[in-house]
Coordinates of C-alpha atoms in Angstrom, one line a residue:
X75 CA 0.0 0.0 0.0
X76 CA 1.1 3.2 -0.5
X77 CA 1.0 4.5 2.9
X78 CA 3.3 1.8 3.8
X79 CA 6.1 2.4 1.5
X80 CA 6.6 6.5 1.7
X81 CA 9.9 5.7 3.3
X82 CA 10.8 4.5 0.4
X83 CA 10.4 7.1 -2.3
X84 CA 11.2 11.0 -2.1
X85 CA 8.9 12.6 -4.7
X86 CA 4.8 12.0 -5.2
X87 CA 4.4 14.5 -8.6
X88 CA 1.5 14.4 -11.5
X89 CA 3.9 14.1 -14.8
X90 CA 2.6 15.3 -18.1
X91 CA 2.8 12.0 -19.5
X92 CA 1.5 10.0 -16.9
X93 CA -1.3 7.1 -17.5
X94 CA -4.5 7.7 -16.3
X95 CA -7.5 6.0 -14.3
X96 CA -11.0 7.0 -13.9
X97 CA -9.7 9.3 -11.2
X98 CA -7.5 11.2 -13.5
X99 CA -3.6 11.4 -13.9
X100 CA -1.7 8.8 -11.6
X101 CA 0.9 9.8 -9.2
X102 CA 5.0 9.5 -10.1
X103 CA 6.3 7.9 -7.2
X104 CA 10.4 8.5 -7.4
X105 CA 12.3 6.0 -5.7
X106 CA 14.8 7.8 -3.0
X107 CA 17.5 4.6 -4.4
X108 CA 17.1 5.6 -7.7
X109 CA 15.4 2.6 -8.8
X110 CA 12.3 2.6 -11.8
X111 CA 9.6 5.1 -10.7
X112 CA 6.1 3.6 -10.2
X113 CA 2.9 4.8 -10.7
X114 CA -0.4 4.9 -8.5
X115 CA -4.0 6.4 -8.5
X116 CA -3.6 9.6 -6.8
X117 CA -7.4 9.4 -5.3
X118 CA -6.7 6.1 -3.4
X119 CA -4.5 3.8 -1.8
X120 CA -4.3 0.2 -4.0
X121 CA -5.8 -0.8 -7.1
X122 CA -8.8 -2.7 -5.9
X123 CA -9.6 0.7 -3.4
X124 CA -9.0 2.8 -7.1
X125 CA -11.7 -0.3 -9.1
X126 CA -14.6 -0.6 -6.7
X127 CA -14.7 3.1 -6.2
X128 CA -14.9 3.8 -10.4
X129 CA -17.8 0.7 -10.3
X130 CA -19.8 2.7 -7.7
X131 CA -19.6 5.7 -9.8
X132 CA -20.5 4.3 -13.1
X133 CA -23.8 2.5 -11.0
X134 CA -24.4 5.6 -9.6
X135 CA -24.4 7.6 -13.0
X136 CA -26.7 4.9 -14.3
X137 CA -29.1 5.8 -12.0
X138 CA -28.6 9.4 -11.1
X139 CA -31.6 12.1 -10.6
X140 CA -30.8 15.6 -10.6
X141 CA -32.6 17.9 -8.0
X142 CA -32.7 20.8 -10.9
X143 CA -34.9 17.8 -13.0
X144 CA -37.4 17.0 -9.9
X145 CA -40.5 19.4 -10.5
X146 CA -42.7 20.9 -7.8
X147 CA -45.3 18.6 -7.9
X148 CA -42.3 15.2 -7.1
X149 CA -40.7 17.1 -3.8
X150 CA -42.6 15.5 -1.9
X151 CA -42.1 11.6 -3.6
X152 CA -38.2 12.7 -3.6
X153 CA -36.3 9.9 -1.8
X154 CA -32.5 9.4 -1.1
X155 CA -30.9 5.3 -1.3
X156 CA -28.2 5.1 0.6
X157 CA -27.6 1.9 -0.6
X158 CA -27.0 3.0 -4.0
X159 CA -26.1 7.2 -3.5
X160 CA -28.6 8.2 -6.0
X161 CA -32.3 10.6 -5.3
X162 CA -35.5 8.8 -6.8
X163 CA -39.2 9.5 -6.8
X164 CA -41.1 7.0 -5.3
X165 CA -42.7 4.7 -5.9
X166 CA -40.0 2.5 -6.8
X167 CA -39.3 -1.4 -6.9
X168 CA -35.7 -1.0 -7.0
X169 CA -34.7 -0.1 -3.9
X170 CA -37.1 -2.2 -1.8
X171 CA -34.7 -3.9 0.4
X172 CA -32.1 -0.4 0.6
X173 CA -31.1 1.8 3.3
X174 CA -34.3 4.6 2.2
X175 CA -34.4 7.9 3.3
X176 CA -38.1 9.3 2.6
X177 CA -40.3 12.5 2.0
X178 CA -37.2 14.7 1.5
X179 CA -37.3 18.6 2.5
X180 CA -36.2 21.4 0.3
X181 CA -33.5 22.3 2.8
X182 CA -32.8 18.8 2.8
X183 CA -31.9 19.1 -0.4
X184 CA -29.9 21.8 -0.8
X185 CA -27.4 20.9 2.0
X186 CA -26.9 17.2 1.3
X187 CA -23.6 16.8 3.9
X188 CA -26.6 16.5 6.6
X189 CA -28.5 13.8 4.5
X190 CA -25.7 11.7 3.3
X191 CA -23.7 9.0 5.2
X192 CA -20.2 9.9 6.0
X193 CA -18.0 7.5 3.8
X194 CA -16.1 6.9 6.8
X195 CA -14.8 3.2 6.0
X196 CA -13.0 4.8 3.1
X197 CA -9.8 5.5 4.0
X198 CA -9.2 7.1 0.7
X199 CA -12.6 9.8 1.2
X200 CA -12.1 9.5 5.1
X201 CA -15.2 11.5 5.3
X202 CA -16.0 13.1 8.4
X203 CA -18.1 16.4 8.9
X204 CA -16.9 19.6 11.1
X205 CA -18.7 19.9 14.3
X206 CA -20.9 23.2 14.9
X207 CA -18.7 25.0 16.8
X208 CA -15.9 24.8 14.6
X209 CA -18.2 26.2 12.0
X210 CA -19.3 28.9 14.2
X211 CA -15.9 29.1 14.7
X212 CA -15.0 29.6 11.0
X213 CA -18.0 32.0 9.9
X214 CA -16.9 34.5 12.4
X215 CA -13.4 33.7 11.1
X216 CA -14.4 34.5 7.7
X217 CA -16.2 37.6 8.9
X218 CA -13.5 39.2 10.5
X219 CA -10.9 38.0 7.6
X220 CA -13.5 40.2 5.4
X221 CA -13.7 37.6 3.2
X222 CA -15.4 38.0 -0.1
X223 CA -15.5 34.5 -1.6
X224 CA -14.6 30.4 -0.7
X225 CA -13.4 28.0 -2.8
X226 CA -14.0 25.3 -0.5
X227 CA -12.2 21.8 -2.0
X228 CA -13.6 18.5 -0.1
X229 CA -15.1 20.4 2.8
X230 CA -19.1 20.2 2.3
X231 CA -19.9 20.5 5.7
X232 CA -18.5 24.2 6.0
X233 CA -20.2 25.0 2.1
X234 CA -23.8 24.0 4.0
X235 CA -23.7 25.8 6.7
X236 CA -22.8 28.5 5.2
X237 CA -26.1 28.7 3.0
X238 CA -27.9 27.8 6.3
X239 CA -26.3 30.6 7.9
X240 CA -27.7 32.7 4.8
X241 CA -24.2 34.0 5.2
X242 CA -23.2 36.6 2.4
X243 CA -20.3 34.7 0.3
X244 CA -19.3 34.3 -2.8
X245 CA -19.2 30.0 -2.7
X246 CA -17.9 27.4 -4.9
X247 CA -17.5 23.4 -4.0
X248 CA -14.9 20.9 -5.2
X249 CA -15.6 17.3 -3.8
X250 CA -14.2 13.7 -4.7
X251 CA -17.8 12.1 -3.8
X252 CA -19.9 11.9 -7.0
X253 CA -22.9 11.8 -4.8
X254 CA -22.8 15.5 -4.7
X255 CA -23.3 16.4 -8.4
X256 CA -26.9 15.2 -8.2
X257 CA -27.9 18.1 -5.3
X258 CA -25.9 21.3 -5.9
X259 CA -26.1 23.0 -9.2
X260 CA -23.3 23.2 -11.8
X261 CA -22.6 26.7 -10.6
X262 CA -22.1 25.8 -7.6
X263 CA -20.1 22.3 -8.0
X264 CA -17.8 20.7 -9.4
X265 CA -16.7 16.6 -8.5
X266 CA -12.8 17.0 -8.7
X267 CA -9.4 15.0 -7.4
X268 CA -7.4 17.6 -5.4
X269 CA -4.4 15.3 -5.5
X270 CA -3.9 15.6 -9.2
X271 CA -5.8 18.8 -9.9
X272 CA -8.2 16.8 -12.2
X273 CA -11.7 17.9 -13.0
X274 CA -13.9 14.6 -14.1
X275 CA -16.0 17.2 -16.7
X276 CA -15.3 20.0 -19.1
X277 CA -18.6 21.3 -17.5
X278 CA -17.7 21.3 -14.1
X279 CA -13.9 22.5 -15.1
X280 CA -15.5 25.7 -16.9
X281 CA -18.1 26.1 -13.8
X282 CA -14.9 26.3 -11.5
X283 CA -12.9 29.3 -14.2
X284 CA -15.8 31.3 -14.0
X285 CA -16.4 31.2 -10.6
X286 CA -12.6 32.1 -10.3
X287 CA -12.7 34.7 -12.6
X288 CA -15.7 36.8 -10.4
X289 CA -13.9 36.6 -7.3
X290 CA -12.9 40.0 -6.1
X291 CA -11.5 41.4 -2.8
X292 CA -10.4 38.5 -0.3
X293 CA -11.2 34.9 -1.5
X294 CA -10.1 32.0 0.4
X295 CA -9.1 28.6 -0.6
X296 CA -10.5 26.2 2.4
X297 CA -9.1 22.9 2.1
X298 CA -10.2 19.5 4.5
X299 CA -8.0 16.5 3.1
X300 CA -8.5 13.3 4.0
X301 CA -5.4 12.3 6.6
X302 CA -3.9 10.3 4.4
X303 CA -3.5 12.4 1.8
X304 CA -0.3 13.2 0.4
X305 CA 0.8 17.1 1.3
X306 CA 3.2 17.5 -1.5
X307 CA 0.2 16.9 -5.1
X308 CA -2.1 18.3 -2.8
X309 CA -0.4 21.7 -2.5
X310 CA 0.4 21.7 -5.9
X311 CA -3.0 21.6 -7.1
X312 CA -4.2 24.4 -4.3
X313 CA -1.9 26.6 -5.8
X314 CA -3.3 25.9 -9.2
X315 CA -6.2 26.9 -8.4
X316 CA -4.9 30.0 -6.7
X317 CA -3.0 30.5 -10.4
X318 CA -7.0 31.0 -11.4
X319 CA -7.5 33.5 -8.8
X320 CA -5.5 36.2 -10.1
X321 CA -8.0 39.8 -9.3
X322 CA -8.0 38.7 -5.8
X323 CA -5.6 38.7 -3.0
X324 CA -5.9 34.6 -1.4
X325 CA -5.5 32.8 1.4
X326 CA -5.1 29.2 2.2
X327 CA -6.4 27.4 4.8
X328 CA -5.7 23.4 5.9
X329 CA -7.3 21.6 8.2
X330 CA -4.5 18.7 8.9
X331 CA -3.0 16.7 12.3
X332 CA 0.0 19.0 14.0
X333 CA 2.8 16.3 13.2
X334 CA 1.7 16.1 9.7
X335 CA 2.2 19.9 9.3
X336 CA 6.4 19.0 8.6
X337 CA 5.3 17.5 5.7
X338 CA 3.2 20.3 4.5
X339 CA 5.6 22.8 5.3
X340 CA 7.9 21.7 3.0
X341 CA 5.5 22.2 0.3
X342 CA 3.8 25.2 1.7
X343 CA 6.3 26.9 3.8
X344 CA 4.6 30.4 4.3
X345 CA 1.3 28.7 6.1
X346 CA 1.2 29.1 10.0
X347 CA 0.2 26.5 12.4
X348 CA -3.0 28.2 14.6
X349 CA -3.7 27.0 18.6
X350 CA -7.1 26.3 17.4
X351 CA -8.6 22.7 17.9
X352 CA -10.5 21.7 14.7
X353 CA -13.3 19.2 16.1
X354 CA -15.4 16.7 13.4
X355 CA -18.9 15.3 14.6
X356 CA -19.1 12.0 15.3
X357 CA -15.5 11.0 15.7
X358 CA -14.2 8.9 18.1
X359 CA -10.9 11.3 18.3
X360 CA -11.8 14.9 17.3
X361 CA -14.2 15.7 19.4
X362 CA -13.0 17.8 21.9
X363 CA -11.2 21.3 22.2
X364 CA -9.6 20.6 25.5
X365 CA -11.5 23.3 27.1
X366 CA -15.2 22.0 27.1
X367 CA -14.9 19.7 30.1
X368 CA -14.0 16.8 28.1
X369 CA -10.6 16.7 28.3
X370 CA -9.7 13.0 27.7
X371 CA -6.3 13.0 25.8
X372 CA -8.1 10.4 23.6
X373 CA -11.0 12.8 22.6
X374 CA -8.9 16.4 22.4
X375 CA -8.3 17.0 18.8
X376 CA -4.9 17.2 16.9
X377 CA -6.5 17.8 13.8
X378 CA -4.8 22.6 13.6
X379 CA -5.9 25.3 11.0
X380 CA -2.7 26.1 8.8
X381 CA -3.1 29.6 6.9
X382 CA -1.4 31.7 5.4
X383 CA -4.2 34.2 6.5
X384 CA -2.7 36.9 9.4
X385 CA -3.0 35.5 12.4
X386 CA -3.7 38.3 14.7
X387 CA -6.6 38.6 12.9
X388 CA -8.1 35.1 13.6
X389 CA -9.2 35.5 17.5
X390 CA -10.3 32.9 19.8
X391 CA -13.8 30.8 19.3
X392 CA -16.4 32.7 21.2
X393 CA -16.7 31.9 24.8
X394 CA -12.8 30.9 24.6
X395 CA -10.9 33.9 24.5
X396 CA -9.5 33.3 28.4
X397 CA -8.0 30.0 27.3
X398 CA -5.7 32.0 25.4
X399 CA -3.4 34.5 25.2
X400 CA -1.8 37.1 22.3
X401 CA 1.8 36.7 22.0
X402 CA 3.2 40.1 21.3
X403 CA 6.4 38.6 20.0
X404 CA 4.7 35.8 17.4
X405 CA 2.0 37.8 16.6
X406 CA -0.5 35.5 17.3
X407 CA -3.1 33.9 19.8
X408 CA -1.6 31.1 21.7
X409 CA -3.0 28.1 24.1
X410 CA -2.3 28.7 27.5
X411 CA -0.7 25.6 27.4
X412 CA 1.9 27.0 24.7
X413 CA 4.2 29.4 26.2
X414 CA 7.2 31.3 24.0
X415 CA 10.4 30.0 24.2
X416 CA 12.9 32.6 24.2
X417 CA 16.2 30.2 22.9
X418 CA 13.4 29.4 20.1
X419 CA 11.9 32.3 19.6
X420 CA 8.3 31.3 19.2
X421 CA 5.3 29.5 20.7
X422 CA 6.3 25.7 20.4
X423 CA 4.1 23.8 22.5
X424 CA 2.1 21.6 20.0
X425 CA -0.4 19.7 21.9
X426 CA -1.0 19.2 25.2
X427 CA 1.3 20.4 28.3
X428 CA 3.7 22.8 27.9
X429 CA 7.2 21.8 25.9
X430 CA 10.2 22.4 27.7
X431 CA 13.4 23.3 26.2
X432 CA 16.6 21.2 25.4
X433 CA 19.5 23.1 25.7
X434 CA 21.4 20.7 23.7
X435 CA 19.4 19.8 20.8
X436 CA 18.2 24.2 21.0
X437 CA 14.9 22.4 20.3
X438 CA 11.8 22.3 23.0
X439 CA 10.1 18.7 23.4
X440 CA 7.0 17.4 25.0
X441 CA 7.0 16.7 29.1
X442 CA 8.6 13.2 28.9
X443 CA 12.0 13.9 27.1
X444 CA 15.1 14.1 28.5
X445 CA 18.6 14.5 27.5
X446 CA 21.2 11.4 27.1
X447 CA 24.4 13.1 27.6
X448 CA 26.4 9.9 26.4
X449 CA 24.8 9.7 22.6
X450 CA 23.9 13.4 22.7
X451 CA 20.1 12.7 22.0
X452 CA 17.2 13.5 23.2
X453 CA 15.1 10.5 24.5
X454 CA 11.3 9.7 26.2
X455 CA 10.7 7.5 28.6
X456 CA 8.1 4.9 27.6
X457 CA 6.5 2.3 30.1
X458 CA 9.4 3.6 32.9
X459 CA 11.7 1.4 31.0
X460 CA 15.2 3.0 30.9
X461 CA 17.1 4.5 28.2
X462 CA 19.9 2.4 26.6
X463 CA 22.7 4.1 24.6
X464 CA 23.0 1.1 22.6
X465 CA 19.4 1.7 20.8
X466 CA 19.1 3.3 18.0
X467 CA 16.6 6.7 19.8
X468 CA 14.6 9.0 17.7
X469 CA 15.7 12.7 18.0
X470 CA 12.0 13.7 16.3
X471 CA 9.4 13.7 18.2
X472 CA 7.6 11.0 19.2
X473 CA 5.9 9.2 16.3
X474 CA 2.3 7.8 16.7
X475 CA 2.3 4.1 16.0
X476 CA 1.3 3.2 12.1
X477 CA -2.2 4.0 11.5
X478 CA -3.4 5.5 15.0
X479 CA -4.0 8.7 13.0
X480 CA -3.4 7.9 10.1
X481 CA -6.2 8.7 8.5
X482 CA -9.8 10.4 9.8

């Protein structure tokens, strides 16, 4: 799997001459021995993943209805199959035995990310939806960014409540999930692969330039990737799409796990980690902000906002501004938790208690770390077992065991 073998390559690029699947241009993956390059789907892990997920499509297609071609008088047969991803009018034979979602709204339908299943055993789509108060959190953001327009690319959650909101933006969606297409119009949407920059139609390619071309003033680029995705095609393609955004002045913002943000940074070195806990409904992980009394290491988020955005300008969630404080020095709104580190010169407590700093490695490191004088490294104490020089010892910091987070 791909996941499993990053180690061994150093480059994940979209090539001009690269063979294709029914998710677009495959990934060159550049062997760090300088053996043959490979090549792999860019929208998921494996080949049988990349299959069943182009079969579901082509089903769905088969069977798709289009809210724009349900008139007045159907509304109220409109149905949703979970089963099968696809709006119907009932009555219908076909989807006697299915997972059946009757009598459909008109709100219902225009916000689908609160009708549709979270594709959650994907670990390619990894789909979970932002809680409320990270939304809240986000349209007061946006508000006080003076934002104009969002290009939101896989985040449907934050595109809905945004129209619930009745919130005065300038809104375009880009989403893997084919379900989508047959809810939002094609102003509004387009189904696209942020990991190659590929749009699956000419229509929904065109829909995306012209919604481009009318943003004016401040226009950000809000992106939720699945955890697994890879941070260097994924920039790429965000700053395509900023290419397209060229009467506007941009931001970026990425919702991804603090020890993941390395990775990103080396692709996207001008983006800023924020303090702020991103919390998803539903999840047995990112549920919590550390300061709504439930505090369980397991259930306080990891998931940070990186932006290029200023960051004195994104102030605490409401009802949170005494958990943390503005650092005159970084220019920024810190956790309590994350004090400034003079040798460092910056606010380097990631997650949870305050870093402390090794003189020796001039680096700060979680509670748990101490200095081995003998091999010069820093080390962490695991089940009180001691150190031994004659192990090879990390001097990152610690690293999550393979798949704990690995994805959403």
């Amino acid at each position: 799997k791909r996941g499993q073998c990053r180690g061994l390559y150093v480059s994940f690029r979209v090539k001009d001459d690269a063979p294709c699947c029914s998710h677009g241009p495959k990934l060159r993956l550049e062997r760090k021995d300088g053996g043959m390059p490979s090549y792999t789907c860019s929208a998921f892990r494996n080949q049988l993943a990349c299959r069943k997920d182009s079969e579901f499509t082509a089903n769905l297609h088969q069977m798709q209805l289009f809210v724009s071609d349900i008139s007045k008088s159907g509304l109220k047969n409109t149905c949703f199959c979970h089963t099968c991803g696809v709006l119907f009018i009932d009555p219908s034979n076909f989807h006697t035995d299915h997972n059946v979602v009757r009598g459909l709204s008109s709100s219902q339908l225009k916000t689908p990310s609160y009708l549709l299943e979270t594709l959650e055993k994907s670990s390619e789509h990894a789909q979970y939806f932002f809680s409320d108060e990270w939304l809240e959190f986000m349209m007061s953001t946006l508000r006080a960014l003076r934002i104009d327009s969002i290009l939101c690319v896989g985040a449907p959650r934050l595109f809905d409540f945004l129209e619930i909101q009745s919130f005065s933006i300038n809104k375009f969606l880009l989403d893997l999930d084919a379900r989508l297409e047959s809810f939002y119009p094609s102003t509004q949407f387009a189904r696209f692969n942020a990991l190659n920059g590929y749009f699956f139609s000419s229509t929904g390619h065109l829909a995306a330039e012209n919604f481009m071309r009318s943003c004016k003033g401040r226009t950000v680029i809000f992106c939720d990737p699945p955890f697994g995705a890879l941070m260097e095609p994924l920039v790429i393609s965000l700053n395509k799409l900023k290419e397209g955004l060229a009467d506007s002045e941009v931001f970026l913002m990425i919702t991804v796990p603090y020890f993941l943000g390395k990775k990103l940074l080396q692709t996207a070195a001008q983006l800023k980690m924020l303090d702020y806990k991103v919390t998803y409904e539903k999840h047995v992980r990112f549920t919590s902000t550390g300061h709504d009394g439930n505090n369980s290491n397991r259930r306080i988020s990891v998931v940070r906002l990186f932006t290029d955005a200023p960051p004195q300008e994104i102030k605490p969630p409401k009802g949170l501004e005494n958990k943390y404080l503005f650092c005159e020095i970084c220019k920024r709104y810190s956790d309590l938790n994350n004090k400034h580190c003079w040798q460092c010169n910056a606010c380097t407590t990631f997650h949870g208690n305050t870093y402390k700093h090794c003189k020796a490695c001039n680096v700060c490191r979680p509670p748990g770390y101490e200095h081995c004088k003998k091999c010069d490294k820093c080390f962490h104490w695991r089940n009180s077992e001691y150190h031994s020089c004659t192990k090879e010892q990390s001097s990152d910091q610690p690293k999550l065991k393979h798949g704990k987070f690995a994805e959403k």
